[in-house]
Short mmCIF file of C-alpha atoms and ligand atoms in Angstrom, two decimals:
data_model
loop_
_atom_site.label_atom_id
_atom_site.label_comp_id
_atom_site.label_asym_id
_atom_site.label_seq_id
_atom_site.Cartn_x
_atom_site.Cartn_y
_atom_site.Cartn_z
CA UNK S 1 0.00 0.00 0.00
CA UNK S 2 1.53 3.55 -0.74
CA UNK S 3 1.37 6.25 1.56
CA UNK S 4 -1.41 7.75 -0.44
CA UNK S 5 -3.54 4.75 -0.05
CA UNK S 6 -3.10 4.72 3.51
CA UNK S 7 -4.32 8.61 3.39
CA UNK S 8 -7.60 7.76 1.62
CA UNK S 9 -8.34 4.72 4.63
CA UNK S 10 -7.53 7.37 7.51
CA UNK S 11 -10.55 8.67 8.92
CA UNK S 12 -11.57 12.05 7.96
CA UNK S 13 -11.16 13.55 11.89
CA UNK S 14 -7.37 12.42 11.68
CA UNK S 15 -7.15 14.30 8.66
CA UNK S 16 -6.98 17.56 10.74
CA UNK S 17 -4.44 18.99 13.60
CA UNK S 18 -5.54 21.55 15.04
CA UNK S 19 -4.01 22.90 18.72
CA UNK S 20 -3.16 26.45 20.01
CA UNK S 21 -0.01 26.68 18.32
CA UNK S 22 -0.92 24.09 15.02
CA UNK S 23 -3.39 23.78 11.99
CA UNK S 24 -2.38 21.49 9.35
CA UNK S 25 -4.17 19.66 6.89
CA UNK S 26 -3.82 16.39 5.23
CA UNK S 27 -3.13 16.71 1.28
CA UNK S 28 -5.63 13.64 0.69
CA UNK S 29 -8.92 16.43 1.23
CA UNK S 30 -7.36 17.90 -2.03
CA UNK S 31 -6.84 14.55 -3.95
CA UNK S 32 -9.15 11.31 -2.57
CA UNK S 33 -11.71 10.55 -5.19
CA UNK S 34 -13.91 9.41 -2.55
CA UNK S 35 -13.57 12.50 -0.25
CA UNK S 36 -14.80 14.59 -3.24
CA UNK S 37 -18.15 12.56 -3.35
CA UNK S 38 -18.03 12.92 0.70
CA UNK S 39 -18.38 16.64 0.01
CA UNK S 40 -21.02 16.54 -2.40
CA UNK S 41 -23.59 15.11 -0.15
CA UNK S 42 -21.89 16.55 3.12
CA UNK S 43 -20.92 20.20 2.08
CA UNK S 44 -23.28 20.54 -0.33
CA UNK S 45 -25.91 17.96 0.58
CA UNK S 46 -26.44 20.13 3.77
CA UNK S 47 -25.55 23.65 3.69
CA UNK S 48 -27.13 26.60 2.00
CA UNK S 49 -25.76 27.08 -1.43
CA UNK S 50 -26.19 30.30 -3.38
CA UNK S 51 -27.67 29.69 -6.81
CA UNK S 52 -28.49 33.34 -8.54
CA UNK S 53 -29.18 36.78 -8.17
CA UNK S 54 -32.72 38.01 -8.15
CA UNK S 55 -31.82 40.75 -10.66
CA UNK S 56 -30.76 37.60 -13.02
CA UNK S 57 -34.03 36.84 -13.44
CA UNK S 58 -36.10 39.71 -12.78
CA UNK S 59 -39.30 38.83 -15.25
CA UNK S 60 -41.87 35.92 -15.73
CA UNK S 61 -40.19 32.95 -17.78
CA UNK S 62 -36.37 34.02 -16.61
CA UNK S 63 -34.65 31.02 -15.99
CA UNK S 64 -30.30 30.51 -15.22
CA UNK S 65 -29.18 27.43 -14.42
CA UNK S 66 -26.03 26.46 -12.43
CA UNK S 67 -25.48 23.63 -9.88
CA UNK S 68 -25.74 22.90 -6.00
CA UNK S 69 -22.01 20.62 -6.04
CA UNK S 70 -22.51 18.51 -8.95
CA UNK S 71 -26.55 18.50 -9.20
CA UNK S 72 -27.76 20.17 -11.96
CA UNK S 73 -30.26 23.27 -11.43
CA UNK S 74 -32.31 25.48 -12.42
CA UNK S 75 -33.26 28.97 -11.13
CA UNK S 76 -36.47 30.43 -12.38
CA UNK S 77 -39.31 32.96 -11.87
CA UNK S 78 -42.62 31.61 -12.57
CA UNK S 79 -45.69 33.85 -13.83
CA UNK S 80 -46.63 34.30 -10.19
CA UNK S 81 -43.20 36.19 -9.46
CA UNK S 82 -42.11 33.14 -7.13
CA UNK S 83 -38.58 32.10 -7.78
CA UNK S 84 -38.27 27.65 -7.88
CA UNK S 85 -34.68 26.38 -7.48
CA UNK S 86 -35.07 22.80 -9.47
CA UNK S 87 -33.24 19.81 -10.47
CA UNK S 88 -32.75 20.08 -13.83
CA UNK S 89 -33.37 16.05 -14.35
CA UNK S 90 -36.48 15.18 -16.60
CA UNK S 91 -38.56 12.78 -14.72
CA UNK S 92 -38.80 10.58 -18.06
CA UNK S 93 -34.65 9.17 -17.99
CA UNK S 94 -32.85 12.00 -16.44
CA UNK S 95 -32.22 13.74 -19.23
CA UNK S 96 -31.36 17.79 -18.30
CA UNK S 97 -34.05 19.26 -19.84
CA UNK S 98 -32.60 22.71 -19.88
CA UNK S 99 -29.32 23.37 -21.64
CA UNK S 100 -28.61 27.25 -21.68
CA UNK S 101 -26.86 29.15 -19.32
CA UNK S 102 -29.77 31.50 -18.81
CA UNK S 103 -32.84 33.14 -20.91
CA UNK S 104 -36.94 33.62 -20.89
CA UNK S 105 -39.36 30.46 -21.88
CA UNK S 106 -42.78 29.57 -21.37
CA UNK S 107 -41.83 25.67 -21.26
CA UNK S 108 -38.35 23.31 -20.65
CA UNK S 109 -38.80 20.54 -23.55
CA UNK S 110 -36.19 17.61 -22.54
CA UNK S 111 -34.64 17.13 -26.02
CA UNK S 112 -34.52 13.35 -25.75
CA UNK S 113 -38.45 12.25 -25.99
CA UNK S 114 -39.85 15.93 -26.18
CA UNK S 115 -41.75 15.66 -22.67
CA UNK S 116 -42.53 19.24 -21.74
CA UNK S 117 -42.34 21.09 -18.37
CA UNK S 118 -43.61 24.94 -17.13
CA UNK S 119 -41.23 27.31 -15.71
CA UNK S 120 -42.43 26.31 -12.55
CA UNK S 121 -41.37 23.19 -13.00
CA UNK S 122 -44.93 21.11 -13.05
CA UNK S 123 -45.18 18.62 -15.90
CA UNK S 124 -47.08 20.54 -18.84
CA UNK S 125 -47.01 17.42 -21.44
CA UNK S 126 -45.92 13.83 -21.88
CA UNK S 127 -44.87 13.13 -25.73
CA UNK S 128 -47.29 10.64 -27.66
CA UNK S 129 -49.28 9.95 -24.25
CA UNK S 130 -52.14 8.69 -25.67
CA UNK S 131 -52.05 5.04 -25.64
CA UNK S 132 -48.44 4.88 -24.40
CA UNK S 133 -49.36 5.17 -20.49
CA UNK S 134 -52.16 4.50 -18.61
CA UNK S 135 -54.79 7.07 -18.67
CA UNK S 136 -54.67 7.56 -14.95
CA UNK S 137 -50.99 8.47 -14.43
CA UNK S 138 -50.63 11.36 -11.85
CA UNK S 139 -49.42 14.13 -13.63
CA UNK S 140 -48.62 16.58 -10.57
CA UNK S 141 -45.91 14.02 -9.11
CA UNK S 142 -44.14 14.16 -12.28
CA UNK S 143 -42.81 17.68 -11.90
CA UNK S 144 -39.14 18.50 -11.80
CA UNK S 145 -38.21 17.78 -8.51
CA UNK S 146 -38.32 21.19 -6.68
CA UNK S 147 -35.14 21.37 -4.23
CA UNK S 148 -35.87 21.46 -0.24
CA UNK S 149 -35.76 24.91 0.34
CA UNK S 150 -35.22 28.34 -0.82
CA UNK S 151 -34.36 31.56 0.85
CA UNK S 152 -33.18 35.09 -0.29
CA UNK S 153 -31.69 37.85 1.48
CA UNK S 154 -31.33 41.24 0.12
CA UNK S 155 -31.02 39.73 -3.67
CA UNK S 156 -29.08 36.91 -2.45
CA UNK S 157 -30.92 33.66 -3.73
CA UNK S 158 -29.51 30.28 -1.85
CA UNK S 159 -30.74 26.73 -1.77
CA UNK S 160 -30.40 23.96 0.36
CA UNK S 161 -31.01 20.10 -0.23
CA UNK S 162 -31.49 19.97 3.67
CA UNK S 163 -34.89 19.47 4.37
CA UNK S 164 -33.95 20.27 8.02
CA UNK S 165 -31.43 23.14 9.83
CA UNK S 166 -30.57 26.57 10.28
CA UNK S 167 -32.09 28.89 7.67
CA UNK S 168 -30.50 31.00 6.06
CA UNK S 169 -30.15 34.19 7.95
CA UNK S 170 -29.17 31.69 10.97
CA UNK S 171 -26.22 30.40 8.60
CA UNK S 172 -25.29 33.86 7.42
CA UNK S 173 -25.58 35.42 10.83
CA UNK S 174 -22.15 36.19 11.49
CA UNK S 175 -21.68 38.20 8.15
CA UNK S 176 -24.80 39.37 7.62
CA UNK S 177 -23.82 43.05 8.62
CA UNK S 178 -20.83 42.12 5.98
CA UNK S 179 -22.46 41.44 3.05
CA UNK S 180 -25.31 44.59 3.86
CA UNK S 181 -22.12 46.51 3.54
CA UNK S 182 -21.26 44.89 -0.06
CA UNK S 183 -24.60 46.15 -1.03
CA UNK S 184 -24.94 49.56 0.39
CA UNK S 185 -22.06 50.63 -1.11
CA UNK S 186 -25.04 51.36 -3.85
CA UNK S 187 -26.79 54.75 -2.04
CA UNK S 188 -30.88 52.89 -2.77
CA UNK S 189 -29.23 49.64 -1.39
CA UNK S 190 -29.56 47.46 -4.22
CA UNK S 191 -27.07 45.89 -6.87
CA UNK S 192 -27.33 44.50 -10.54
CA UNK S 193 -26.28 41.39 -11.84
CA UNK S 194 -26.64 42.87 -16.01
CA UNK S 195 -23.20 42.42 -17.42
CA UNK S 196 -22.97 38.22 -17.88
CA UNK S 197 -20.50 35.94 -16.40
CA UNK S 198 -16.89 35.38 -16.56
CA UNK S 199 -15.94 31.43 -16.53
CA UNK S 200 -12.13 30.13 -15.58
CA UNK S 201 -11.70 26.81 -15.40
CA UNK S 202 -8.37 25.32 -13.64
CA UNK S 203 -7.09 21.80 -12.80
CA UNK S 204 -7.45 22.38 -9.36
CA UNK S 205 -9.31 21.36 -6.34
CA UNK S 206 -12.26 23.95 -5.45
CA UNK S 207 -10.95 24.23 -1.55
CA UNK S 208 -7.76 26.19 -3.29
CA UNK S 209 -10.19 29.05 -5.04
CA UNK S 210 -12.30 28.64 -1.54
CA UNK S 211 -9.15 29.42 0.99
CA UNK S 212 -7.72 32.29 -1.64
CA UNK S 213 -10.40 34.77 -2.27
CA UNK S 214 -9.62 35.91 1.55
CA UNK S 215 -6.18 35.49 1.34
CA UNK S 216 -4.13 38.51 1.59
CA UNK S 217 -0.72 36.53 2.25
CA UNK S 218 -0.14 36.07 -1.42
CA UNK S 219 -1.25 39.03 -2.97
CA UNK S 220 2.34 40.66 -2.48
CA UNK S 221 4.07 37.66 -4.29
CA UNK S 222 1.52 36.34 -7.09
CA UNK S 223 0.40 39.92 -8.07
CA UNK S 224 3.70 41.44 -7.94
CA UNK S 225 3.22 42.36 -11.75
CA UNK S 226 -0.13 44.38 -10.51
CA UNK S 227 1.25 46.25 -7.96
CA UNK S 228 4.29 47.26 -10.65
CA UNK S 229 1.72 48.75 -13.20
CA UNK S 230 -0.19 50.73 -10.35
CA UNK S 231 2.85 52.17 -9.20
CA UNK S 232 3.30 53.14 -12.89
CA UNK S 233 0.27 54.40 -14.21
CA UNK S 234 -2.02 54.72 -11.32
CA UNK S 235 -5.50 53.91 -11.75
CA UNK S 236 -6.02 55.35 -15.31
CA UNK S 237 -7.49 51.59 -16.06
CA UNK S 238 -9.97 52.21 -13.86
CA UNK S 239 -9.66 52.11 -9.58
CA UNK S 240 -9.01 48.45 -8.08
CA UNK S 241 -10.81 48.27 -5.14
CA UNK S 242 -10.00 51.23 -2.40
CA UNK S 243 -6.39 51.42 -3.75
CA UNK S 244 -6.66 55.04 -4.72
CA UNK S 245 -2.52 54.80 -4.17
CA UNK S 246 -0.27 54.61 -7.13
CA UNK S 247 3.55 54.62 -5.13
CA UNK S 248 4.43 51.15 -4.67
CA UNK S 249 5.67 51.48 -0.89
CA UNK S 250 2.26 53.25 -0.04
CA UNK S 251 0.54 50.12 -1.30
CA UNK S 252 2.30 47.80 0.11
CA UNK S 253 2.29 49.64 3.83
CA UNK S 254 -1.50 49.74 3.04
CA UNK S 255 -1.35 45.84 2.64
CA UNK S 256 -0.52 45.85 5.84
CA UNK S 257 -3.11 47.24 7.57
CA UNK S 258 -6.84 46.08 8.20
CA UNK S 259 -7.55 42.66 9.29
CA UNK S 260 -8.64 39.10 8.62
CA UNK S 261 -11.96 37.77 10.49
CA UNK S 262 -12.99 33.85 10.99
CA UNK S 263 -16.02 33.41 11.87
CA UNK S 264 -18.53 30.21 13.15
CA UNK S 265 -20.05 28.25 10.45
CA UNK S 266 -17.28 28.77 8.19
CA UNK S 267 -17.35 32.06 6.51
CA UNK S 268 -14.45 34.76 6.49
CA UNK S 269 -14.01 37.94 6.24
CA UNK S 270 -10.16 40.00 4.66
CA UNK S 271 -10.70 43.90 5.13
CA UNK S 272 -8.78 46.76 3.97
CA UNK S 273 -9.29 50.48 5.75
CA UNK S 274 -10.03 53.38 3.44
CA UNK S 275 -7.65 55.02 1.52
CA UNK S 276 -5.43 57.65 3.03
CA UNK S 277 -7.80 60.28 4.10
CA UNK S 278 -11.14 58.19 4.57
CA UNK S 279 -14.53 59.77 3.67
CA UNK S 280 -13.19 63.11 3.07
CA UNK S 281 -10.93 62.42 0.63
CA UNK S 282 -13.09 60.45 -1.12
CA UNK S 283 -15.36 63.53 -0.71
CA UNK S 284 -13.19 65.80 -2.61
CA UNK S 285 -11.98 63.07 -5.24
CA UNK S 286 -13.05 61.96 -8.81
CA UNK S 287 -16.23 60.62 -7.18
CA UNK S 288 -17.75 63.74 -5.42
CA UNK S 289 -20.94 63.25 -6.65
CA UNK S 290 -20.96 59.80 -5.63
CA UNK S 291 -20.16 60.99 -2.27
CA UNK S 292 -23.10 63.34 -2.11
CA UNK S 293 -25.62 60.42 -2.77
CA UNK S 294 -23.97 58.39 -0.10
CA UNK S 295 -24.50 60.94 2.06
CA UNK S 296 -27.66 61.90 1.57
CA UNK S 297 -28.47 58.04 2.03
CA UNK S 298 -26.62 57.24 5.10
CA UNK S 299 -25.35 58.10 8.13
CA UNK S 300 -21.24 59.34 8.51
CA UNK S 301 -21.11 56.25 10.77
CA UNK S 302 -22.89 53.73 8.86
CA UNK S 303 -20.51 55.14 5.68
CA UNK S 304 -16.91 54.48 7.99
CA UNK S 305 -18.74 50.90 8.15
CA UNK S 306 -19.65 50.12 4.40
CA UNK S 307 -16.64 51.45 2.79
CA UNK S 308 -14.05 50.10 3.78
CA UNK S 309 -12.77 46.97 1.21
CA UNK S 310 -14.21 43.93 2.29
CA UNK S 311 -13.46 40.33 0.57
CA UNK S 312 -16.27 38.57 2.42
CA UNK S 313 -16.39 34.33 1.81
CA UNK S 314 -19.48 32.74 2.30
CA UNK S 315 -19.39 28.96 3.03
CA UNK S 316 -18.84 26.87 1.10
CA UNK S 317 -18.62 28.79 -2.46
CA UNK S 318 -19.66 32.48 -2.23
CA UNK S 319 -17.67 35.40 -3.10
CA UNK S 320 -18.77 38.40 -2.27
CA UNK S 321 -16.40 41.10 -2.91
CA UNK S 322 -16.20 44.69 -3.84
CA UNK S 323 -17.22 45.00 -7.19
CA UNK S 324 -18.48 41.08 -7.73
CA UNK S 325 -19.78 37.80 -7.02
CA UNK S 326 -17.88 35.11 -7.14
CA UNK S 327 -19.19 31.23 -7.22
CA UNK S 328 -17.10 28.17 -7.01
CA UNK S 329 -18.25 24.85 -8.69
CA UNK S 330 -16.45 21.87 -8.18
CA UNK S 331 -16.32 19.44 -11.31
CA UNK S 332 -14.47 16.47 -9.86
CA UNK S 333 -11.55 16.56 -7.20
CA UNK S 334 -9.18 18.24 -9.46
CA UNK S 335 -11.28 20.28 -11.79
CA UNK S 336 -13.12 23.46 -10.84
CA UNK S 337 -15.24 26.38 -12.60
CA UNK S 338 -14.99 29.71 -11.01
CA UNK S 339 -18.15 32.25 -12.46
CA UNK S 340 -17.48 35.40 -11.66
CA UNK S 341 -19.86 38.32 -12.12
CA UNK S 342 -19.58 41.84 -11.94
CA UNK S 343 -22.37 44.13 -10.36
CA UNK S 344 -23.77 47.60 -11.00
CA UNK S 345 -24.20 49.74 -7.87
CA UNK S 346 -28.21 50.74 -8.59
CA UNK S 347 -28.54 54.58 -8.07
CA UNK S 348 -25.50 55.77 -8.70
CA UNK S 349 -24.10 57.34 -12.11
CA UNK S 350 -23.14 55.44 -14.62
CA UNK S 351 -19.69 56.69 -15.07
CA UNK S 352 -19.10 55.41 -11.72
CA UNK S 353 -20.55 52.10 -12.35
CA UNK S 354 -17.86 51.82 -15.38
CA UNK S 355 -14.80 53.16 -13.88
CA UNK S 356 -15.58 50.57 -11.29
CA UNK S 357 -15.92 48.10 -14.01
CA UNK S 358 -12.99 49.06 -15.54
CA UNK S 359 -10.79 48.07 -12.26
CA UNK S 360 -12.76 44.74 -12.40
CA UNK S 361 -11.42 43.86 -15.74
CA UNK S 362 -7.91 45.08 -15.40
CA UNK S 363 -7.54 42.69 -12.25
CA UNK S 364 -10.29 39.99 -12.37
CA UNK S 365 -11.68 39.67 -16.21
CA UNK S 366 -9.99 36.45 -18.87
CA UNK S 367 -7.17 38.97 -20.07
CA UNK S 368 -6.59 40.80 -16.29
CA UNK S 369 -3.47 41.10 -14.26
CA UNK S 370 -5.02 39.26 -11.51
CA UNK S 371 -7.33 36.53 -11.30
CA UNK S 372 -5.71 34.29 -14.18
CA UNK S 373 -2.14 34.14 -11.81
CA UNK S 374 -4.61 33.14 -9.09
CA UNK S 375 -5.69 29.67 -11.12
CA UNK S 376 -2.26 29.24 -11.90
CA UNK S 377 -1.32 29.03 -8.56
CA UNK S 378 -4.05 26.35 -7.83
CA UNK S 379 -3.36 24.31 -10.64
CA UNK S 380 0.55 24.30 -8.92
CA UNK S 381 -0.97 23.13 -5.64
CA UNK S 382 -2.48 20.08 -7.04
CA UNK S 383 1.18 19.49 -8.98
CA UNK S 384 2.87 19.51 -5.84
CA UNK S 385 0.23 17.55 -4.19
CA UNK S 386 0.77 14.67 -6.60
CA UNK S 387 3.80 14.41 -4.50
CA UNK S 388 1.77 12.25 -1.80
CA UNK S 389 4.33 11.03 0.38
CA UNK S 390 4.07 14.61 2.19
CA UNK S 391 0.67 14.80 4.42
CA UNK S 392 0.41 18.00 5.41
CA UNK S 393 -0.37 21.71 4.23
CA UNK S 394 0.07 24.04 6.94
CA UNK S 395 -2.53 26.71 7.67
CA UNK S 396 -1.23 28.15 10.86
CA UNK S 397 0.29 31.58 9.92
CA UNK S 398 -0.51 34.03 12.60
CA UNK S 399 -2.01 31.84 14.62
CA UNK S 400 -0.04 32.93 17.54
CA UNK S 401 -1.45 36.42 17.13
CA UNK S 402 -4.90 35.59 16.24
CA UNK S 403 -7.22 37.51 18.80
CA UNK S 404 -10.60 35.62 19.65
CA UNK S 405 -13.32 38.58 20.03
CA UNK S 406 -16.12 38.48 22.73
CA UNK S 407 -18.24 36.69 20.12
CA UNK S 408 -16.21 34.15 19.46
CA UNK S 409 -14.96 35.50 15.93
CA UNK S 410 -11.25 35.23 15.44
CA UNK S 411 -9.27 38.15 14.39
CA UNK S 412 -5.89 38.29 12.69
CA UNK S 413 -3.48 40.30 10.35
CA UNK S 414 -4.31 40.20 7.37
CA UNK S 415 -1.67 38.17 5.54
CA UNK S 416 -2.70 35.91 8.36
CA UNK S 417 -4.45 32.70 7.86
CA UNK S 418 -7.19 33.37 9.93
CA UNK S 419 -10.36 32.99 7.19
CA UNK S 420 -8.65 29.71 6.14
CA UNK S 421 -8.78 28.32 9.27
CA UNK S 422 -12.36 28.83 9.85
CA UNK S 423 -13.54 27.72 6.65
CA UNK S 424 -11.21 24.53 7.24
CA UNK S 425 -13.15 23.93 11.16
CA UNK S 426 -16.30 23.69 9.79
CA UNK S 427 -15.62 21.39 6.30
CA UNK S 428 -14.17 19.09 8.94
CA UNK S 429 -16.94 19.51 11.33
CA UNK S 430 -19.58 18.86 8.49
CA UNK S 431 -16.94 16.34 7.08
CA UNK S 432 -16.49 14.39 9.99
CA UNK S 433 -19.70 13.97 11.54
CA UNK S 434 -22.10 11.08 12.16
CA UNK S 435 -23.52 10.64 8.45
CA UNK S 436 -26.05 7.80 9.29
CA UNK S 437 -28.76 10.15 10.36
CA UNK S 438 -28.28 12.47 7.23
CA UNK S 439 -29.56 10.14 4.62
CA UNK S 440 -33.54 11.60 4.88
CA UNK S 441 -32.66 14.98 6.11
CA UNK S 442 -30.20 16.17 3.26
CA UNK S 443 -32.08 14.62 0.46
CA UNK S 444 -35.18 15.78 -1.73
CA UNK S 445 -38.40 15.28 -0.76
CA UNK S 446 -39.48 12.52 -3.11
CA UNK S 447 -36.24 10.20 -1.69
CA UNK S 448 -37.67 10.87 1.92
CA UNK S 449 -41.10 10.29 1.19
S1 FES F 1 -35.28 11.67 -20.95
FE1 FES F 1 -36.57 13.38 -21.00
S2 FES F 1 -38.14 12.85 -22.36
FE2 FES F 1 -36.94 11.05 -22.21
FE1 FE2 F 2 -5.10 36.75 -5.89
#
């Protein structure tokens, strides 16, 4: 037996250490075939997952479709106005009966034998019925199979295959006051998914996307190239996030400040202060008028809250930064789609909207300066991991510092590993625990029935 092999027997809990002045990781969570189908039911079997943005499908007969771990969905607003997160699995032989990546219809036809279903998901037609099945077969149980449950907040659409646990404001509790701050950065408090979806694929596991998008150790190493061209020509391509600097050693003091949050259930928070002279000097800046609608819609203490630059993670696969959403969709252990997705700040103008867009696409968009050394970096990690006589990866930097707040929330620098760490308790927790009972709970209703 190699020492991989004797990786994928261990049990899960051993796959963690964890102590005061420890966190490692076993490579195996990264690599083991049967760990990946472990987190499909466990991870995403369980918890809630975001699916869409309401603004995605704002009309009667909008439908996207995306997927809750490997299951196949769809996300659509029936005549009624009610959005139905559904397996998109026709009840005939499985076949997905919807095949675009979003649009309007008035019916899903599965391509294979042409039966027909409303945007609601309720059968509308079996093909050639008429002699071919008994008269009396129950149409309403032939549906698409609607998934357990459904909850929004603020926009925010997420589904869970849990028939049973917290809802969703009890699982976002912790960052809740986060991601209000993501969207009041718009002066009406509302944002707009309108501008499609970026897809990069990489040969990586999905934990690596998961652990970086609140990582602010490597940002001064893998985006060295960035920092370079800021210090160059400033932010004529548009701002990056709060970095309003353009001398190198400004940014990279600026790096250091701010702080990296862990909090229960897994989520995580990296936050970066305002730039040099806070609200004022955005006051007087390029974006005065932007200023003045802030302002006029909130509080000077409520604006010191929203504006700083938050990368908030949502677990398991929500990104939630300052200018976009960003989802995470495992393919198989080492194979992973990340959609990103620029929003529009509603009520503000629309040169402000594009300069912000501008910085999203110089760092983030296919030909940016950012996110494409980001996947590269992940598809190294699962390189290296191939080398499987080393167990662990270590996730303990800062961990000597890390504060624990009156709430429990763990506070670090914020090149410190601090979101990681959280994110990494409660996989295990979810990972490791008793799985006997979760068979009915995490399932649809038709398998508990
Ligand atoms: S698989 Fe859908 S109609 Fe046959
Ligand atoms: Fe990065």
């Amino acid at each position: 037996m190699s020492t991989r092999d004797k990786h994928e027997t261990r049990p899960v809990a051993e796959m963690l250490v964890h102590s005061p002045t420890d966190f490692r990781v076993d490579g195996a969570i990264y690599t083991d075939q049967a760990l990946f189908a472990a987190e499909m039911d466990r991870i995403f079997g369980t918890t809630w997952v975001y699916v869409a943005h309401e603004s995605e499908v704002p009309q009667a007969g909008d439908y996207k479709t995306t997927q809750i771990g490997l299951r196949p969905v769809i996300v659509s607003r029936a005549s009624d106005g009610r959005i139905h997160v559904m397996l998109n699995r026709c009840r005939h032989r499985a076949g997905a009966v919807c095949r675009e990546s979003q649009g309007n219809t008035k019916l899903f036809t599965c391509k294979y034998h042409g039966w027909t279903y409303r945007v609601d998901g309720s059968l509308n037609a079996i093909s050639m019925r008429a002699g071919g099945y008994p008269s009396g077969v129950d149409a309403s149980s032939l549906g698409l199979q609607q998934v357990a449950r459904v909850e929004s907040y603020r926009g925010f659409i997420f589904a869970s295959m849990a028939l049973v646990g917290p809802s969703l404001t009890e699982h976002l509790a912790p960052v809740l006051p986060y991601l209000d701050h993501q969207i009041d950065h718009s002066p009406v408090g509302r944002i707009s998914v309108q501008r499609g979806t970026h897809r990069a694929l990489y040969q990586g596991n999905w934990k690596f996307q998961a652990e970086n998008s609140t990582d602010g150790y490597h940002g001064n190493f893998v985006h060295q190239s960035f920092w370079k061209i800021m210090g160059r020509f400033g932010n004529e391509g548009g701002q990056h996030g709060n970095y309003a600097e353009t001398d190198m050693a400004k940014i990279m003091q600026r790096r250091e400040e701010g702080r990296t949050l862990g909090f229960a259930n897994g989520h995580g928070i990296l936050e970066y202060p305002l730039p040099g002279g806070g609200l004022d000097a955005m006051r007087r800046g390029p974006h005065a008028h932007y200023m003045q609608l802030m302002d006029g819609a909130y509080t000077p203490e409520r604006l010191l809250k929203i504006m700083p630059q938050y990368n908030l993670w949502i677990f398991p696969n929500l990104g939630v930064l300052l200018d976009q959403i960003r989802v995470v969709q495992p393919l198989a252990v080492d194979r992973t789609e990340v959609t990103l997705q620029f929003y529009d700040l509603d009520g503000v103008p629309e040169a402000y909207n594009q300069e912000r867009f501008d910085g999203y696409e110089r760092f983030f968009g296919p030909a940016s300066f950012g996110s494409p050394d980001d996947v590269e970096m992940f598809a190294m990690n699962q390189v290296g991991l191939q080398a499987g006589e080393m167990q662990w990866l270590r996730l303990d930097r800062g961990l000597q510092r890390e504060q624990i707040l009156p709430d429990g929330t763990r506070q670090g620098h914020p090149s410190d590993e601090t979101p990681q760490r959280a994110f990494h308790r409660k996989w295990f927790e979810l990972m490791a625990a008793a799985n006997a009972s979760h068979a009915c709970e995490t399932s649809t209703k038709e398998a508990c029935a």
